PDB file of C-alpha atoms in Angstrom:
ATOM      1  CA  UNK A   8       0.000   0.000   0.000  1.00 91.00           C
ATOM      2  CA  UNK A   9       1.263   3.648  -0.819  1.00 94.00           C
ATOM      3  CA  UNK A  10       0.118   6.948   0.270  1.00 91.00           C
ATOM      4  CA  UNK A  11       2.133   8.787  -2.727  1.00 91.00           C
ATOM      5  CA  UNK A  12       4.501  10.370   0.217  1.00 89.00           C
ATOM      6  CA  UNK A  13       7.841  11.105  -0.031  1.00 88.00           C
ATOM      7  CA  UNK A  14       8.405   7.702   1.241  1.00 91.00           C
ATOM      8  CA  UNK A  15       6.602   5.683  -1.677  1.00 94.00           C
ATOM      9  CA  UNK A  16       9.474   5.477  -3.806  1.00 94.00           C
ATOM     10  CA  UNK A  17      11.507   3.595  -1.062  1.00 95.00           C
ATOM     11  CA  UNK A  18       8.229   0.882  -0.524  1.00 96.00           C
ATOM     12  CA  UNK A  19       7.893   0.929  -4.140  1.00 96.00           C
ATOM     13  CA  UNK A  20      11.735  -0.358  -4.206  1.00 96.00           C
ATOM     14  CA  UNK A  21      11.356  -2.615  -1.781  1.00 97.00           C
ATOM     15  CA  UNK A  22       8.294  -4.159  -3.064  1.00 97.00           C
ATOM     16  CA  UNK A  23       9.265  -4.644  -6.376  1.00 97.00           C
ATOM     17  CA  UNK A  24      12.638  -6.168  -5.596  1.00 97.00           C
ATOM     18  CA  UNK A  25      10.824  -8.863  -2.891  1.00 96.00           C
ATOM     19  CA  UNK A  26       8.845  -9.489  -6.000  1.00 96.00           C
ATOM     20  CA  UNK A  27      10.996 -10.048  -8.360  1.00 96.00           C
ATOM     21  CA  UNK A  28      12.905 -12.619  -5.934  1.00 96.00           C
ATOM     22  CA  UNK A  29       9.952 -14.384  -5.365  1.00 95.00           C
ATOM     23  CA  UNK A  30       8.723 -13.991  -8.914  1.00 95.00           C
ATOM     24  CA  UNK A  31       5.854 -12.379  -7.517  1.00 95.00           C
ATOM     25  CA  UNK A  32       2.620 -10.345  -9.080  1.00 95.00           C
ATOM     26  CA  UNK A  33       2.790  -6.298  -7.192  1.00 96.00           C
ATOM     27  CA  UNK A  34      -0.750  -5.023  -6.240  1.00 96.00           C
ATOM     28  CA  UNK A  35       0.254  -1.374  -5.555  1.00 96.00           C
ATOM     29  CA  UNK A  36      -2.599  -0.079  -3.808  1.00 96.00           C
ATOM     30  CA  UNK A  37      -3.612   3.548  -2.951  1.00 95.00           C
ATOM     31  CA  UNK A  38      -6.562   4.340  -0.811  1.00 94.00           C
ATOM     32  CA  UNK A  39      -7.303   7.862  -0.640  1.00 90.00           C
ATOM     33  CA  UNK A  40     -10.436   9.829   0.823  1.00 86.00           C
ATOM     34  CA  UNK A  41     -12.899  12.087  -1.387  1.00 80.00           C
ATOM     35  CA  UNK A  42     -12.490  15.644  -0.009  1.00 67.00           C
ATOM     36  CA  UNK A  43     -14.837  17.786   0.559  1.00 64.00           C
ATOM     37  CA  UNK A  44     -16.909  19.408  -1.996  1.00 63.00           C
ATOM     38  CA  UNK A  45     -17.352  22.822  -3.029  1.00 65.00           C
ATOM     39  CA  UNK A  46     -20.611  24.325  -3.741  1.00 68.00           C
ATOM     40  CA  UNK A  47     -21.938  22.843  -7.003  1.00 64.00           C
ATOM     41  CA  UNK A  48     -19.435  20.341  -7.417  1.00 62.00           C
ATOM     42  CA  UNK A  49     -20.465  16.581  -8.327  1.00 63.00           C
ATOM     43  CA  UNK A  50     -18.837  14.075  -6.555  1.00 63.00           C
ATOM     44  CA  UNK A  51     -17.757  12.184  -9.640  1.00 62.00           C
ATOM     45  CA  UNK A  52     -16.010  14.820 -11.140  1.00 61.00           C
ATOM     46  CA  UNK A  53     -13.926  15.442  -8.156  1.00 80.00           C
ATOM     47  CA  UNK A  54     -13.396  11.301  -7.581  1.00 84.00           C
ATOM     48  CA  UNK A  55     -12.529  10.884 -11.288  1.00 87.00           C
ATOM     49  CA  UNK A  56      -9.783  14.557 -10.727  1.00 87.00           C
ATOM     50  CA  UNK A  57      -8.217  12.448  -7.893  1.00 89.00           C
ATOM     51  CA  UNK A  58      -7.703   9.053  -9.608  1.00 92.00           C
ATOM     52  CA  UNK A  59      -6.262  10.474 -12.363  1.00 94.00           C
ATOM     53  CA  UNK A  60      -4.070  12.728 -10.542  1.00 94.00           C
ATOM     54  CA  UNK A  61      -2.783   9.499  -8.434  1.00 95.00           C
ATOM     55  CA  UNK A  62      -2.244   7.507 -11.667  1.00 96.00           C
ATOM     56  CA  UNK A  63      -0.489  10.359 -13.273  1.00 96.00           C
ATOM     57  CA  UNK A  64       1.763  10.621  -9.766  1.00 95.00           C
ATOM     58  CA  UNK A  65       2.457   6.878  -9.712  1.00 96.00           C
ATOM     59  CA  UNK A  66       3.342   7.098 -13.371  1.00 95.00           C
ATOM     60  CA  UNK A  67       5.956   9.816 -13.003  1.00 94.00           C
ATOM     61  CA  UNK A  68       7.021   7.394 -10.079  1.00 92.00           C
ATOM     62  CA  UNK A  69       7.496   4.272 -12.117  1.00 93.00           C
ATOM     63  CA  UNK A  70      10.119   6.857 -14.120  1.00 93.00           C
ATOM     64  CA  UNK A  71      12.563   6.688 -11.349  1.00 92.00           C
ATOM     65  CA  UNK A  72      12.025   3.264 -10.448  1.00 94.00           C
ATOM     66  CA  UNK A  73      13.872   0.881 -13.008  1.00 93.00           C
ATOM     67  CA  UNK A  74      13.088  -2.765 -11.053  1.00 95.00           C
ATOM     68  CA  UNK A  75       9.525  -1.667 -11.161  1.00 94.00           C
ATOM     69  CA  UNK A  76       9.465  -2.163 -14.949  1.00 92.00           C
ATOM     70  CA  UNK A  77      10.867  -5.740 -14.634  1.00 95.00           C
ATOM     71  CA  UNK A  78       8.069  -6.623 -12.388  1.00 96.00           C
ATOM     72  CA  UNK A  79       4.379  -7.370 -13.199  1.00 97.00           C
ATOM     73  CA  UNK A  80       2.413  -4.651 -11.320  1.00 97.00           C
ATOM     74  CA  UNK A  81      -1.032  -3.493 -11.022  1.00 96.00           C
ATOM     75  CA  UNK A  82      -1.692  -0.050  -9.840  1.00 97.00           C
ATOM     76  CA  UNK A  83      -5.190   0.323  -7.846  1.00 96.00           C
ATOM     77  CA  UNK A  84      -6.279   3.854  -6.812  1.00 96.00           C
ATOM     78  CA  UNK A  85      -9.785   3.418  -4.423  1.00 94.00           C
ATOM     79  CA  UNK A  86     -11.736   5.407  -2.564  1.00 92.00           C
ATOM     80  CA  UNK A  87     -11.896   3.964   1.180  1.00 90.00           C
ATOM     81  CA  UNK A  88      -9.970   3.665   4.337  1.00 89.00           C
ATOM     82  CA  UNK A  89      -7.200   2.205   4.005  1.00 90.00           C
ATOM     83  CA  UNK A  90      -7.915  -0.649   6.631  1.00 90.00           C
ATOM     84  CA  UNK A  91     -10.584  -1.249   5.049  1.00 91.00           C
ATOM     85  CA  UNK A  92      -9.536  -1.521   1.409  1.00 92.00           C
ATOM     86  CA  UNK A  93      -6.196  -3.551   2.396  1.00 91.00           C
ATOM     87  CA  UNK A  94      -9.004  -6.203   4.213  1.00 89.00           C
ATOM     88  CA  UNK A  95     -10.923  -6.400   0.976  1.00 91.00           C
ATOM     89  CA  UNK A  96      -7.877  -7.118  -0.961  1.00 90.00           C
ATOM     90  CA  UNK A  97      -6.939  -9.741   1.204  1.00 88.00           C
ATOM     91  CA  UNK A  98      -9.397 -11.605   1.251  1.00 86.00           C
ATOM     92  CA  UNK A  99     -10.280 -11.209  -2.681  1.00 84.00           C
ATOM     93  CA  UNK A 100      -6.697 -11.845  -3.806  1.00 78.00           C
ATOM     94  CA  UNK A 101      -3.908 -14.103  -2.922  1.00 80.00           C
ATOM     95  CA  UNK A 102      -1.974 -11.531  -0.980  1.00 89.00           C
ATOM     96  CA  UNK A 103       0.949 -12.911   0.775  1.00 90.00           C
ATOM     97  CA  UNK A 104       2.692  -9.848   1.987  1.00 94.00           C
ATOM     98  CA  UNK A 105       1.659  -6.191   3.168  1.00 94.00           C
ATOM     99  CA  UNK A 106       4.511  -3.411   2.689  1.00 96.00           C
ATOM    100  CA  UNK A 107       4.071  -0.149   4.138  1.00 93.00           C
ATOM    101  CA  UNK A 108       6.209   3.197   4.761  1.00 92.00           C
ATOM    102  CA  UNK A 109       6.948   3.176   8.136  1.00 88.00           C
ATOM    103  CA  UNK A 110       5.350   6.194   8.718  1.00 88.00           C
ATOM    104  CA  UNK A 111       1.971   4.870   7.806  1.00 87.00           C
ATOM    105  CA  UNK A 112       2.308   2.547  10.649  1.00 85.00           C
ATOM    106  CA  UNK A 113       3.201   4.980  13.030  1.00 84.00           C
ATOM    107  CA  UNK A 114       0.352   7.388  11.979  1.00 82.00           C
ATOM    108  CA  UNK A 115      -2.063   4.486  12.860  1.00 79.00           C
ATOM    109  CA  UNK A 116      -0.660   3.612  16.432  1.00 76.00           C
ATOM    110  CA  UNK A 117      -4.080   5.619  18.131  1.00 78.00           C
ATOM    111  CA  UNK A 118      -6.234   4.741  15.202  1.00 81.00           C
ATOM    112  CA  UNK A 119      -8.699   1.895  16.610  1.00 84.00           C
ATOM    113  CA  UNK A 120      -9.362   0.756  12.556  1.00 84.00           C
ATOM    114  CA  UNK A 121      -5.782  -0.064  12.220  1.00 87.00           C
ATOM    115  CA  UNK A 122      -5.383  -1.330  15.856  1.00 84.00           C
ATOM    116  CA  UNK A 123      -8.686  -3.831  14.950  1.00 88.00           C
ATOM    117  CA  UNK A 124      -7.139  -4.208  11.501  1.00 87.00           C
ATOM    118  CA  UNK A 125      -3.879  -5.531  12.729  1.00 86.00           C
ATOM    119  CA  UNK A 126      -6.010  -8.430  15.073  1.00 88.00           C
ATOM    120  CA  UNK A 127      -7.208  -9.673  12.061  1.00 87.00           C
ATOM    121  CA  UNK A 128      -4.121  -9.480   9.885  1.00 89.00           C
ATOM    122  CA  UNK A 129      -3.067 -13.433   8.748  1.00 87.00           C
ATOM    123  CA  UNK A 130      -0.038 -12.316   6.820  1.00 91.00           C
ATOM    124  CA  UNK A 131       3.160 -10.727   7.338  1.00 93.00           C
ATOM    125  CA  UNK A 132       3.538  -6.725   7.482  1.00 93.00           C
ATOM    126  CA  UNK A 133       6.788  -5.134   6.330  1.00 94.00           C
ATOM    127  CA  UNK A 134       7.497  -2.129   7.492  1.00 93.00           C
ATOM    128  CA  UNK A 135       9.851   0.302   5.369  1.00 94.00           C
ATOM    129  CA  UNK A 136      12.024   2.744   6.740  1.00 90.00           C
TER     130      UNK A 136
END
């Protein structure tokens, strides 16, 4: 999962080279929140604005990231918390691994969702510097 920080790039990395090792499929998934709208805006204007600005930011990502292109990947941008769209995803796909930015962890210390999230968890976490 990626929050298209400063830190994504380093997860990125370090997802793509497990998966290559293990000849692995990438899910790269990035759950983001609809803001809030503005008078007279349509919500699927503004959700359709912020998936294509995530896909056009993971693009430019991909750029910099040369193991990335040696490894299949599929790029999911959803609407959701992220608990709750890394729970759907594993129990839809055959997920064997959960990378995050350490700093997403840390963020959701305090966060009950993530707290109740992590009970439930049945694979391993990594957790990127």
């Amino acid at each position: 999962m990626i929050d298209l920080s400063i830190n994504t790039e380093k997860v990125l990395k370090w997802a793509a080279e497990d998966a290559l090792d293990h000849k692995a499929n990438l899910l790269i998934l990035y759950p983001y929140r609809l803001k809030f709208q503005r008078y007279g805006e349509e919500r699927p204007m503004v959700k359709k604005q912020l998936e294509a600005e995530a896909i056009e930011h993971f693009e430019k990502l991909k750029l910099s990231i040369n193991i990335l292109k040696k490894v299949p990947h599929t790029f999911m941008a959803e609407v959701g918390f992220e608990t709750d769209r890394l729970e759907v995803h594993m129990q839809n796909a055959d997920i064997c691994l959960i990378v995050l930015s350490k700093d997403v962890a840390i963020a959701g210390v305090n966060d009950n969702d993530w707290n109740t999230f992590i009970k439930r968890v049945t694979i391993p976490i990594v957790l990127v510097p």
